[in-house]
PDB file of C-alpha atoms in Angstrom:
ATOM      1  CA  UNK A   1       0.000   0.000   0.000  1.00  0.00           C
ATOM      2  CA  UNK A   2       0.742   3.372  -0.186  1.00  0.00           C
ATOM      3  CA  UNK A   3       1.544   5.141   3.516  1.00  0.00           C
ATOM      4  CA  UNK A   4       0.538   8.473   2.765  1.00  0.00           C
ATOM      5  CA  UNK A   5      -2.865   7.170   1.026  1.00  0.00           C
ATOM      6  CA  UNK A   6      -5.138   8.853   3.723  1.00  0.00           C
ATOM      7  CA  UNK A   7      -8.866   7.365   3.836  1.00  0.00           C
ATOM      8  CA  UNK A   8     -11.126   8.730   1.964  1.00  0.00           C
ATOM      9  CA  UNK A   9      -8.483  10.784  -0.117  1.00  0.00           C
ATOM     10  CA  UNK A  10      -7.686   8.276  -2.899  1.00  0.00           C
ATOM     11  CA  UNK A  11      -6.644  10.066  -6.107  1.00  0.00           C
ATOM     12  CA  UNK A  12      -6.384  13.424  -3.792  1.00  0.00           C
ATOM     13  CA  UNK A  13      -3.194  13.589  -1.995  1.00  0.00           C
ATOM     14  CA  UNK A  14      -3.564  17.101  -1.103  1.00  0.00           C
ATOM     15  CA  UNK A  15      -7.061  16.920  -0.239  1.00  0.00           C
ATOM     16  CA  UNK A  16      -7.211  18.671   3.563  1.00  0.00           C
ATOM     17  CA  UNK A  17      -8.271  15.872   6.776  1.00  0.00           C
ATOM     18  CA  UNK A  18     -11.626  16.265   7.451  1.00  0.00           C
ATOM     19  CA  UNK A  19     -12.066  14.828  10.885  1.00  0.00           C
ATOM     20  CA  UNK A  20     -16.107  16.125  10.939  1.00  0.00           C
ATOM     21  CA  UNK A  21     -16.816  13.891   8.072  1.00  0.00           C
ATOM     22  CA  UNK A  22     -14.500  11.311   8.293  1.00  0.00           C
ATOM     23  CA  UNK A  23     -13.672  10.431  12.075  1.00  0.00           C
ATOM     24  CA  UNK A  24     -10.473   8.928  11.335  1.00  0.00           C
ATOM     25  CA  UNK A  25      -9.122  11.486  10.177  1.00  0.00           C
ATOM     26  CA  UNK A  26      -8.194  12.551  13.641  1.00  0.00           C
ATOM     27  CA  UNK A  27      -5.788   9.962  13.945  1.00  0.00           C
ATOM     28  CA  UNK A  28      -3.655  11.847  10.714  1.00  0.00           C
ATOM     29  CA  UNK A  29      -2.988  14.510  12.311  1.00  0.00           C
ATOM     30  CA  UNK A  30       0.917  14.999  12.967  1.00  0.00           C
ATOM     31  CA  UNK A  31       2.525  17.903  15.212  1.00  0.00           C
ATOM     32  CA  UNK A  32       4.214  19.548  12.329  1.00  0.00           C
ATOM     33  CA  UNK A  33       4.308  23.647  11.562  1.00  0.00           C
ATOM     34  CA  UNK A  34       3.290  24.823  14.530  1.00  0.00           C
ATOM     35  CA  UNK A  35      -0.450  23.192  13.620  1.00  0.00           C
ATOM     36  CA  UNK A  36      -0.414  21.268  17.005  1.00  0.00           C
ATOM     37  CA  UNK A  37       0.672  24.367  19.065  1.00  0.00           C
ATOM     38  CA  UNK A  38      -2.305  26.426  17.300  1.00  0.00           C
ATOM     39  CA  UNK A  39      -4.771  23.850  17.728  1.00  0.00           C
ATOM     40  CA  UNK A  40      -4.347  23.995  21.395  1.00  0.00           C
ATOM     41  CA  UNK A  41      -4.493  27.634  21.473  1.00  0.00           C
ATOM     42  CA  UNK A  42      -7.575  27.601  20.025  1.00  0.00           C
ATOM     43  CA  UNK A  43      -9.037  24.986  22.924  1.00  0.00           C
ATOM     44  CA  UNK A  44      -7.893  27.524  25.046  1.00  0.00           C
ATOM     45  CA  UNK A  45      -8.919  30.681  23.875  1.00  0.00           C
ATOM     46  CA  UNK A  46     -12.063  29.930  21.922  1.00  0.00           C
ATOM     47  CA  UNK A  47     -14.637  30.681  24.358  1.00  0.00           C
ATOM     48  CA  UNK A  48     -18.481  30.722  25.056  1.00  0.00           C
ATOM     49  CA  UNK A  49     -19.856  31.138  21.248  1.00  0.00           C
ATOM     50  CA  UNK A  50     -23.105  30.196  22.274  1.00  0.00           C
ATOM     51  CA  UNK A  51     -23.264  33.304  24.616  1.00  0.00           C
ATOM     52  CA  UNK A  52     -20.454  35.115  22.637  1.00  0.00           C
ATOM     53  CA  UNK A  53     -19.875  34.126  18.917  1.00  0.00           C
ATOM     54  CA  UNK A  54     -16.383  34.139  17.253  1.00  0.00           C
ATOM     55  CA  UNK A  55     -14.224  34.919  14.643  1.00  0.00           C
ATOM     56  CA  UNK A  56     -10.846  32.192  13.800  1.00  0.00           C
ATOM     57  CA  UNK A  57      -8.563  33.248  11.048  1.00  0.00           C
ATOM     58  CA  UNK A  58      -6.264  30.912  10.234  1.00  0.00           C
ATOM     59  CA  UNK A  59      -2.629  32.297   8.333  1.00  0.00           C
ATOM     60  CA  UNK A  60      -0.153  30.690   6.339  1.00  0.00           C
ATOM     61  CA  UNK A  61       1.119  29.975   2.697  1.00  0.00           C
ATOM     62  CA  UNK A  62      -0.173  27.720   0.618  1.00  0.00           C
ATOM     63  CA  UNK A  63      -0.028  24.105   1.214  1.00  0.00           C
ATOM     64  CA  UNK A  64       0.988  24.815   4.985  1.00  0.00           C
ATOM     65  CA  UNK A  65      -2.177  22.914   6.582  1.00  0.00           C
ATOM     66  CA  UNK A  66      -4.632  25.666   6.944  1.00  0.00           C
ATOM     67  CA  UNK A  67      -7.796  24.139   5.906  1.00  0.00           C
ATOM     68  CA  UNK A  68      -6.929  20.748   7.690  1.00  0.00           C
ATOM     69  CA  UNK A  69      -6.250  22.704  11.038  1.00  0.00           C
ATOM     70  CA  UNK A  70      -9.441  24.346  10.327  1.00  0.00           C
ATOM     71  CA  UNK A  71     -11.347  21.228  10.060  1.00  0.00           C
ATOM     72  CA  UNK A  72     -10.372  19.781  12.862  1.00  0.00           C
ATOM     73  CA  UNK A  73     -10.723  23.181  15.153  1.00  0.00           C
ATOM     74  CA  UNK A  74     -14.459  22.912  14.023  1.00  0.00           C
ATOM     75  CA  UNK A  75     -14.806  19.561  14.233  1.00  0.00           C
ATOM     76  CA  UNK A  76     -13.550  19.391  18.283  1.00  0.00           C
ATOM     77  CA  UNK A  77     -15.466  22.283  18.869  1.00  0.00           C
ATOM     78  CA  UNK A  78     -18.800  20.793  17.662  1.00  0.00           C
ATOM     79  CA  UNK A  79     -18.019  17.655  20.192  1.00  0.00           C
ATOM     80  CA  UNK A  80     -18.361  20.512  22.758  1.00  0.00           C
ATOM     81  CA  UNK A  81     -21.545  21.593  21.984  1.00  0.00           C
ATOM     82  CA  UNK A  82     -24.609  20.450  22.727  1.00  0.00           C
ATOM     83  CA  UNK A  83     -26.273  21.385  19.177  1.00  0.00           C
ATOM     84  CA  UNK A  84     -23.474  22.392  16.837  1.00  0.00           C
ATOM     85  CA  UNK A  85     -24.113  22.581  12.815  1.00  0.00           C
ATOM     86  CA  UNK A  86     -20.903  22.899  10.643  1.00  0.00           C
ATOM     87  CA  UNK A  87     -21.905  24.434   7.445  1.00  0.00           C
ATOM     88  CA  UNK A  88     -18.918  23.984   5.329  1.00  0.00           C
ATOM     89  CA  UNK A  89     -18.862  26.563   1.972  1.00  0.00           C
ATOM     90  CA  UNK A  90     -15.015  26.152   1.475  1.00  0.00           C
ATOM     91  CA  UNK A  91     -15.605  25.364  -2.082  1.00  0.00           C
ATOM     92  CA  UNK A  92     -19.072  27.490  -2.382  1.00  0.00           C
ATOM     93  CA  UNK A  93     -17.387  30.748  -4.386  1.00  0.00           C
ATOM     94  CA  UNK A  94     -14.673  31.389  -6.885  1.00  0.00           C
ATOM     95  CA  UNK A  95     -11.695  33.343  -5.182  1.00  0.00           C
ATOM     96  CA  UNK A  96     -11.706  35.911  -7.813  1.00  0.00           C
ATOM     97  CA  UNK A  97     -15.512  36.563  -7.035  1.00  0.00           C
ATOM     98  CA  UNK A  98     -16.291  39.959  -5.992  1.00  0.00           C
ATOM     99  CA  UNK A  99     -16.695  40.453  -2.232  1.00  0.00           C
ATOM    100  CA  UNK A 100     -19.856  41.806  -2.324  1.00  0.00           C
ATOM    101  CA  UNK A 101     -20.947  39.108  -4.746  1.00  0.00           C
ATOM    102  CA  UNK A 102     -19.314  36.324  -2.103  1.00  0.00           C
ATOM    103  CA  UNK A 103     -20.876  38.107   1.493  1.00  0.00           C
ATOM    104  CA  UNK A 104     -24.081  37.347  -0.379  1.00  0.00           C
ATOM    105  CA  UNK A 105     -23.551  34.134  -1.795  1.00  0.00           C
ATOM    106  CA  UNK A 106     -22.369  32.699   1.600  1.00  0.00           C
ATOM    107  CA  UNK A 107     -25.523  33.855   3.186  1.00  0.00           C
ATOM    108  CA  UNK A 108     -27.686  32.442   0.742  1.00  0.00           C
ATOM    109  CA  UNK A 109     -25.684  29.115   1.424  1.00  0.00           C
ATOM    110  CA  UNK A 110     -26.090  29.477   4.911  1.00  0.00           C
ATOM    111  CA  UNK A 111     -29.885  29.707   4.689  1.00  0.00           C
ATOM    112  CA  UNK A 112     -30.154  27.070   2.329  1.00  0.00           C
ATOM    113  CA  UNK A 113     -28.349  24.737   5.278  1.00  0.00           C
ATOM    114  CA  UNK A 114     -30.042  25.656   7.792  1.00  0.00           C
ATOM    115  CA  UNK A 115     -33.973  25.104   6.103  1.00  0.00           C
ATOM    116  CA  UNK A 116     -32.680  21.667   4.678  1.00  0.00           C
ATOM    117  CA  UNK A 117     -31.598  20.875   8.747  1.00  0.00           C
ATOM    118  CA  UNK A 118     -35.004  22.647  10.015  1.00  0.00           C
ATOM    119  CA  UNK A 119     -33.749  24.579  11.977  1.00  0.00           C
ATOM    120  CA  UNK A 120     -36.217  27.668  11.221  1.00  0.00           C
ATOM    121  CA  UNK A 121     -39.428  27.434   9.934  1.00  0.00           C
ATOM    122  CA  UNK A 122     -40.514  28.783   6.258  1.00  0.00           C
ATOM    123  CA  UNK A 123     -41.687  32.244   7.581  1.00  0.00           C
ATOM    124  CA  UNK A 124     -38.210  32.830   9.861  1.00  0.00           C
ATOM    125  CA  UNK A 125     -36.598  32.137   6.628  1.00  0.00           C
ATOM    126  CA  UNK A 126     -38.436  34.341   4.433  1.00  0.00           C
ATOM    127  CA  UNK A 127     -38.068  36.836   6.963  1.00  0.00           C
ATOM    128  CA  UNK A 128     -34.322  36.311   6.247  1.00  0.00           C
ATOM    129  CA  UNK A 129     -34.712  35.959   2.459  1.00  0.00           C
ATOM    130  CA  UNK A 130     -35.367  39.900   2.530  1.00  0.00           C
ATOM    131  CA  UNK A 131     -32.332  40.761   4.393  1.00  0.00           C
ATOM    132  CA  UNK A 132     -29.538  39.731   1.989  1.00  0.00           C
ATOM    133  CA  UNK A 133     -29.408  43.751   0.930  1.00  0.00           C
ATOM    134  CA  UNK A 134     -28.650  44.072   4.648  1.00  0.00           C
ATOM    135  CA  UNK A 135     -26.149  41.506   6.007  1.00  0.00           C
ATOM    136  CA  UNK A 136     -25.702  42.673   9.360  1.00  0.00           C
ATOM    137  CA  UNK A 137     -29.069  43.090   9.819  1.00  0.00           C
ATOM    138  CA  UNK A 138     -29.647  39.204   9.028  1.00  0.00           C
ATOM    139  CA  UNK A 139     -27.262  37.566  10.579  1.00  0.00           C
ATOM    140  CA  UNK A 140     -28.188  39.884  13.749  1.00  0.00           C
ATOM    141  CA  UNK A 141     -31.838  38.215  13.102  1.00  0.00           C
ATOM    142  CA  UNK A 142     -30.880  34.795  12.355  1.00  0.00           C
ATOM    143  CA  UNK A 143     -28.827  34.986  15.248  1.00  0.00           C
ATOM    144  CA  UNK A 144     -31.822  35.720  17.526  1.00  0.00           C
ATOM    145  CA  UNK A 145     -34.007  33.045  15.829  1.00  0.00           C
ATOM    146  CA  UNK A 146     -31.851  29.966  16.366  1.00  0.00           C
ATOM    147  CA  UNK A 147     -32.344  27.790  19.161  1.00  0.00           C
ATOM    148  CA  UNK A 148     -30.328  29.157  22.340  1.00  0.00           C
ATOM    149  CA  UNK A 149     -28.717  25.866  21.950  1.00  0.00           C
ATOM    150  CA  UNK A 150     -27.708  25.870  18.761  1.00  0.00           C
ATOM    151  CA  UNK A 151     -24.133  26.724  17.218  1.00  0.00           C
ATOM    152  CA  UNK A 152     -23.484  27.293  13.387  1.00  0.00           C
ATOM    153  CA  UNK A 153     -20.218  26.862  12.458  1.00  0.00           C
ATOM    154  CA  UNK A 154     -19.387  28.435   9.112  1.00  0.00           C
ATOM    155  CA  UNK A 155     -16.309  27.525   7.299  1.00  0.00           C
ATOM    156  CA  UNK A 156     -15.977  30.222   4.418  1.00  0.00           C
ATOM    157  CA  UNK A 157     -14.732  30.311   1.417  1.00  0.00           C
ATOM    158  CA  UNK A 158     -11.189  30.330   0.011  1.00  0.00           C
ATOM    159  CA  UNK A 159     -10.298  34.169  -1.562  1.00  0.00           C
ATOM    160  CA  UNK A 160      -7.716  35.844  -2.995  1.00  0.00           C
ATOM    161  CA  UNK A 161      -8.077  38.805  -0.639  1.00  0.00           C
ATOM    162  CA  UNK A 162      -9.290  37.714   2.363  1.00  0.00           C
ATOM    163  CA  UNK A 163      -8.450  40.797   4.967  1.00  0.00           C
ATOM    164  CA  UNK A 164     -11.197  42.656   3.443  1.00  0.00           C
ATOM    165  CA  UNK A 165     -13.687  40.053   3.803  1.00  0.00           C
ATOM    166  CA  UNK A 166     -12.856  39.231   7.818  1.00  0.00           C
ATOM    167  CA  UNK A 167     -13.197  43.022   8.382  1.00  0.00           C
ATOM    168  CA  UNK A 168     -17.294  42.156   7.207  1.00  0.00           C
ATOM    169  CA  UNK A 169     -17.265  38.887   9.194  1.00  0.00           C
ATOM    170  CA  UNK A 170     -15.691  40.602  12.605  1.00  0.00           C
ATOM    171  CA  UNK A 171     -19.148  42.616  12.357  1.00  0.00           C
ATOM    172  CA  UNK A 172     -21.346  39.776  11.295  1.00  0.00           C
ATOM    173  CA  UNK A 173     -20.449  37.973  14.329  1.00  0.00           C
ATOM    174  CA  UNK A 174     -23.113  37.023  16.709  1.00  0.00           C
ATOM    175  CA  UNK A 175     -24.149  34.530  19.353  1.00  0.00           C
ATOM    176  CA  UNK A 176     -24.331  31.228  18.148  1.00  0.00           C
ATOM    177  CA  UNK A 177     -22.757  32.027  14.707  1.00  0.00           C
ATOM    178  CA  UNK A 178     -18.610  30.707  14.256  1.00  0.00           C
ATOM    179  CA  UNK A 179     -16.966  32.091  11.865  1.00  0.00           C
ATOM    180  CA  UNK A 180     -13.959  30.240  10.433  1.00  0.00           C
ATOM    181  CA  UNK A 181     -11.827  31.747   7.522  1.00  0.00           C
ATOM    182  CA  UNK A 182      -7.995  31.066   6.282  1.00  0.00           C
ATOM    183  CA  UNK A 183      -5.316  33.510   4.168  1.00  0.00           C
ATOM    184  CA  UNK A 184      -2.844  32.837   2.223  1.00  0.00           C
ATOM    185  CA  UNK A 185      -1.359  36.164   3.001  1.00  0.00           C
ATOM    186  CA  UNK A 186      -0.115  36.927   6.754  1.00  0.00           C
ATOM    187  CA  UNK A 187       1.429  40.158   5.814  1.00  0.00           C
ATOM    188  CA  UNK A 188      -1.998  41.388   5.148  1.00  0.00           C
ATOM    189  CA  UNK A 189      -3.977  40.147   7.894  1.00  0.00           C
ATOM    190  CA  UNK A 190      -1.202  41.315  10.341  1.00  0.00           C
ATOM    191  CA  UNK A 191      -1.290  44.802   8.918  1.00  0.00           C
ATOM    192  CA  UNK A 192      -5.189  44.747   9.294  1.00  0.00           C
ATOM    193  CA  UNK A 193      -5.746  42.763  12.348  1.00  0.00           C
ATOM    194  CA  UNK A 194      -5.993  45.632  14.566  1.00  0.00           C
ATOM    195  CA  UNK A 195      -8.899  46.878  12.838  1.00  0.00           C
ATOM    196  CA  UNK A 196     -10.140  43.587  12.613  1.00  0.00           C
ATOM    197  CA  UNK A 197     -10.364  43.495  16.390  1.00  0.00           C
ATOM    198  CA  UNK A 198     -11.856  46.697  16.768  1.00  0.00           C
ATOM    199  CA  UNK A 199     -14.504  45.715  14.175  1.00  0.00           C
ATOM    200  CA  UNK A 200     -15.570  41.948  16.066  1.00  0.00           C
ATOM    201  CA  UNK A 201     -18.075  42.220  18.557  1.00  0.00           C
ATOM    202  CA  UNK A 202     -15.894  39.174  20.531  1.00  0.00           C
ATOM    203  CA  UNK A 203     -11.909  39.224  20.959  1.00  0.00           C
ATOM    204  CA  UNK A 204     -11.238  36.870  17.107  1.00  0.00           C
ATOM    205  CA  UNK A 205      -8.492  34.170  17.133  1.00  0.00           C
ATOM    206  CA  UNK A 206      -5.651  34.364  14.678  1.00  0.00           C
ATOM    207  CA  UNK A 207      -4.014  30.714  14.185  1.00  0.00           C
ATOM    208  CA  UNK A 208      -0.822  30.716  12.223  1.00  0.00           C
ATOM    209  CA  UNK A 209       0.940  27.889  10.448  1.00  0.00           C
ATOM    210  CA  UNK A 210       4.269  27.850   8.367  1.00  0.00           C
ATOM    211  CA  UNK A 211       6.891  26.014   6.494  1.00  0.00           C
ATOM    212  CA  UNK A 212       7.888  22.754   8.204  1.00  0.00           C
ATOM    213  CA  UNK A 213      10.657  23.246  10.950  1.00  0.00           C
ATOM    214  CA  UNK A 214      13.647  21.129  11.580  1.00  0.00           C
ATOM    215  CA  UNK A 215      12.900  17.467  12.545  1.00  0.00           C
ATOM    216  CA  UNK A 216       8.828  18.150  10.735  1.00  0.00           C
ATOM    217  CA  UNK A 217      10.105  16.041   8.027  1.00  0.00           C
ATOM    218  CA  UNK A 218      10.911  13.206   9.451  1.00  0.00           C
ATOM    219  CA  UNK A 219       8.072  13.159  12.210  1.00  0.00           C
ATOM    220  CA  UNK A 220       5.617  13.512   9.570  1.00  0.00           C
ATOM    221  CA  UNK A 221       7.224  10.147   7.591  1.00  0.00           C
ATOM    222  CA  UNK A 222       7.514   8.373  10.809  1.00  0.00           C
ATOM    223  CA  UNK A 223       4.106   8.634  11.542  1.00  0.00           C
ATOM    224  CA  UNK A 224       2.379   7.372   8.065  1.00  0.00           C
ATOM    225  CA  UNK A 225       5.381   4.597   8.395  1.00  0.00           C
ATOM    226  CA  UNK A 226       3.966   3.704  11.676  1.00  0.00           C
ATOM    227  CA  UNK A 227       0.011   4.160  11.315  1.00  0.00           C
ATOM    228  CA  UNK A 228       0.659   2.036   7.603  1.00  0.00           C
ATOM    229  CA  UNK A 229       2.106  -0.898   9.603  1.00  0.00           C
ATOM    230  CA  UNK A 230      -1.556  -1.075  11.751  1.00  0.00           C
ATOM    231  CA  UNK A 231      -2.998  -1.707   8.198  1.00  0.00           C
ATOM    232  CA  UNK A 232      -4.507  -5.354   7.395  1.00  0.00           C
ATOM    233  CA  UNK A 233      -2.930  -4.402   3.441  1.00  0.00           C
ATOM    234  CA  UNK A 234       0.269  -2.979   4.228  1.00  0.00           C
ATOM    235  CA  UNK A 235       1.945  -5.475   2.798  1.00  0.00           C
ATOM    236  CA  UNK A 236       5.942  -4.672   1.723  1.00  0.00           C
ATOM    237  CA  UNK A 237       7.196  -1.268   1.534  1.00  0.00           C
ATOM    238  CA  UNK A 238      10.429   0.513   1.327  1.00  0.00           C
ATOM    239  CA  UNK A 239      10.665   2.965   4.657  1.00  0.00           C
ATOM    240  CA  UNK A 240      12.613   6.114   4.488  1.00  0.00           C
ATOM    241  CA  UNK A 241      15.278   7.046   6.766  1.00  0.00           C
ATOM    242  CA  UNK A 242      15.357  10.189   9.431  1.00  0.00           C
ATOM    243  CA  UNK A 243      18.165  10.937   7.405  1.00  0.00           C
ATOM    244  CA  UNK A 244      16.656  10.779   4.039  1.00  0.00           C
ATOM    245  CA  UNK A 245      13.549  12.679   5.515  1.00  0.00           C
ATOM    246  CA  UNK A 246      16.554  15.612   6.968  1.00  0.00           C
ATOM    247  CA  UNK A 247      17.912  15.715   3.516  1.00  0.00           C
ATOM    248  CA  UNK A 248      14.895  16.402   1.683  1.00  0.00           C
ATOM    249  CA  UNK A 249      13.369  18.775   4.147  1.00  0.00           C
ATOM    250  CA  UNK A 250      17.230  20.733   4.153  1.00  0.00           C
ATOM    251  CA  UNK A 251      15.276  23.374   2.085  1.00  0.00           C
ATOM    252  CA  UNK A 252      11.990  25.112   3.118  1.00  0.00           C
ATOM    253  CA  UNK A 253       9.136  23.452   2.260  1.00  0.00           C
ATOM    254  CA  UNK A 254       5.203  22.652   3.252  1.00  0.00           C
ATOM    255  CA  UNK A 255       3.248  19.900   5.053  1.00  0.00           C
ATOM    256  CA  UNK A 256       0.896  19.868   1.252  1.00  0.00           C
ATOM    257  CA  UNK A 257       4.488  20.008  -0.808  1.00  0.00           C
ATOM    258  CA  UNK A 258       5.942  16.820   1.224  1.00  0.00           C
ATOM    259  CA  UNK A 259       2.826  15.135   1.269  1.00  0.00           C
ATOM    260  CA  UNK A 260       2.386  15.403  -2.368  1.00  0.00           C
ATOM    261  CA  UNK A 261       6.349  14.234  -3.278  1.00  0.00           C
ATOM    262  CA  UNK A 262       6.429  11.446  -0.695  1.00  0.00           C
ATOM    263  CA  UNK A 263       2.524  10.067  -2.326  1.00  0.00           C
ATOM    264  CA  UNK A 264       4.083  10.393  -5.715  1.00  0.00           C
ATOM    265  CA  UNK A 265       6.763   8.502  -5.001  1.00  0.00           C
ATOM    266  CA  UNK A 266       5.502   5.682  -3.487  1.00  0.00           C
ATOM    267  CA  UNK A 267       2.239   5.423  -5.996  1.00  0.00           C
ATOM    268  CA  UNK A 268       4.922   5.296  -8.614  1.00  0.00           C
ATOM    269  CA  UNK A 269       6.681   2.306  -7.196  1.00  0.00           C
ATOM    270  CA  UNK A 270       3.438   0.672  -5.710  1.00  0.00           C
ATOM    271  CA  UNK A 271       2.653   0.771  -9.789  1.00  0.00           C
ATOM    272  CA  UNK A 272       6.267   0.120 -10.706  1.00  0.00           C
ATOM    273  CA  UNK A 273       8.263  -2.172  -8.300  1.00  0.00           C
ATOM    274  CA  UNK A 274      12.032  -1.618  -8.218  1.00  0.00           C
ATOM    275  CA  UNK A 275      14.030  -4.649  -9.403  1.00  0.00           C
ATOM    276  CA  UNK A 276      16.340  -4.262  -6.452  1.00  0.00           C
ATOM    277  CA  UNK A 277      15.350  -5.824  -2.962  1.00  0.00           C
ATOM    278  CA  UNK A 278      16.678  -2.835  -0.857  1.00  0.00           C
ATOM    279  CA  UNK A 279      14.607  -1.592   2.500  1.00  0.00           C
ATOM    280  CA  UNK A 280      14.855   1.997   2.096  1.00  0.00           C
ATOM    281  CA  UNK A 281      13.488   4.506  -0.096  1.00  0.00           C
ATOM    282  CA  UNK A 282      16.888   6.959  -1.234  1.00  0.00           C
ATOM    283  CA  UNK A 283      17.383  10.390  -1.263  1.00  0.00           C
ATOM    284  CA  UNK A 284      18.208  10.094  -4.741  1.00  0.00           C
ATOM    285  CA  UNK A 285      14.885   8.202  -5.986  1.00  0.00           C
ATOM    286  CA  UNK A 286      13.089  11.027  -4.328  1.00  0.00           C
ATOM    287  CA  UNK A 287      15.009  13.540  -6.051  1.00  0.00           C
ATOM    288  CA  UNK A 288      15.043  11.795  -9.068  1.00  0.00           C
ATOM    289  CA  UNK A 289      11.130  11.312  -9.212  1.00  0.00           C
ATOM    290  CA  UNK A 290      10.578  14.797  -8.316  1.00  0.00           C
ATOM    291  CA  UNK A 291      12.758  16.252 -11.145  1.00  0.00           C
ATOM    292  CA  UNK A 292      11.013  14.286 -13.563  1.00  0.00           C
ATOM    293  CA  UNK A 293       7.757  15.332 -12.276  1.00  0.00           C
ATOM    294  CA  UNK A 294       8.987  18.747 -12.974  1.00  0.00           C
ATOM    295  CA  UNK A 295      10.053  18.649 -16.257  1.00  0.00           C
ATOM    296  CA  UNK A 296       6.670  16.657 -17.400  1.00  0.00           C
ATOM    297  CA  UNK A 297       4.975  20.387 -15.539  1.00  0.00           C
ATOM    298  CA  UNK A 298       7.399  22.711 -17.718  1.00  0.00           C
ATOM    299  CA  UNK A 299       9.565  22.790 -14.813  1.00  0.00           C
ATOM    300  CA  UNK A 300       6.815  24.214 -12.592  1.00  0.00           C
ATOM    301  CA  UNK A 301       7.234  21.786  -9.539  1.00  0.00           C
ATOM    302  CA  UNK A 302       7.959  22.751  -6.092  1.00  0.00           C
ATOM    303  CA  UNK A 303      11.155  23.546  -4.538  1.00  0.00           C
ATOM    304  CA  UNK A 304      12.873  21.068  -2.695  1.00  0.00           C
TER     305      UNK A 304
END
């Protein structure tokens, strides 16, 4: 088999863990970029969002874990609650969308959740219907409508240009209402944060994640190595080295860029079996599997 072949994810290596739809997911998750040490933050600082509401931006280049982290920050927090709905629109809008176009849109969606869960009844949510000229307004008034015990979690879209669209969202927020929304651009949130703050009716969370550190490399192999061997089908693999894993992390590089080489490599020789009988997967087959990958892309791959 192949050991970074997560459930649920075949034919999408990069495809983020979704512990609130799959629940072993849970069990992927590896302490690697600082996503542990945010996670925990959260726990701690989320507080009361059925009295309160809140606001979690998560930061981070691309392929850094932002969406998995997100997942799973919504997915412990609904085992907390009593009630909780996650309404996931992560995929619901283009990035290149207009904002005004996408504040809409993601209210529309949000509606259209919460009458297929019956949650409101038809005249609440025409009543809601005629406040998508007025977003404030209806999320103030849906808000008030839900059940005291009831939580929506909202997972928004991906967007180019997220800052200005957390600057709406800091004054949408409500009780009962979670707001939960990731950039690809720290620089900008940091510059904009403090108005953020000042905007958000609660005190919002920031969550960053980064490059893997020294050492991420090789705990993040070690782990698939070791969860793989728990498999009925693992059959015969070759395992790669802490050294191996130190070498090819020597260079910055993501949780989504390793995950993505080390997949490759292995679905190629789960496909393709070596002639040789060694144990271990080389530094150089790596390298040699990821150049060729980037010539077939017009030499568009990823450092490493």
């Amino acid at each position: 088999m192949n050991p970074y072949l997560v459930p649920g994810m075949e034919g999408r290596p990069l495809a983020p863990l979704c512990p609130f739809q799959i629940d072993e997911h849970e069990d992927y998750y590896v302490p690697v970029d600082h996503c542990q040490q945010a996670f925990e933050e959260f726990q701690e600082l989320i507080g009361d969002v059925a009295a309160q509401g809140g606001l979690v931006v998560t930061t981070g280049q691309r392929g850094c874990g932002k969406t998995s982290l997100i997942n799973r920050c919504a997915s412990w927090l609904s085992g907390q609650l009593d009630k909780a709905q996650i309404i996931s629109l992560v995929d619901e809008s283009s990035p290149s969308d207009p904002i005004e176009y996408r504040l809409r849109h993601v209210f529309s969606c949000v509606l259209d959740d919460v009458r297929s869960r019956q949650l409101l009844d038809a005249d609440q949510l025409k009543g809601l219907e005629d406040r998508t000229d007025n977003l404030e307004l209806g999320y103030r008034q849906l808000s008030s409508l839900l059940d005291p015990g009831t939580v929506l979690i909202i997972l928004l879209p991906h967007s180019e240009d997220l800052t200005k669209e957390i600057a709406h969202y800091a004054r949408f927020t409500r009780p009962r209402l979670v707001f939960f929304a990731e950039s690809s651009y720290p620089d900008n949130v940091d510059r904009r944060w403090k108005d953020i703050a000042e905007a958000c009716r609660v005190t919002p969370l920031l969550l960053r994640v980064g490059p893997l550190s020294e050492g991420d490399g090789w705990r993040f192999a070690r782990a698939r190595q070791e969860r793989s061997e728990l498999h009925p089908d693992a059959g015969v693999y070759r395992r790669v080295s802490e050294e191996t894993m130190q070498r090819v992390t020597a260079l910055p590089m993501s949780i989504g860029q390793l995950q993505n080489l080390l997949h490759g490599v292995y679905e190629e020789q789960r496909r393709d079996p070596p002639a040789d009988d060694a144990l271990e997967l080389s530094y150089e087959e790596i390298t040699d599997y990821f150049f060729r990958r980037s010539m077939d892309a017009g030499g568009q791959g990823s450092t490493l």
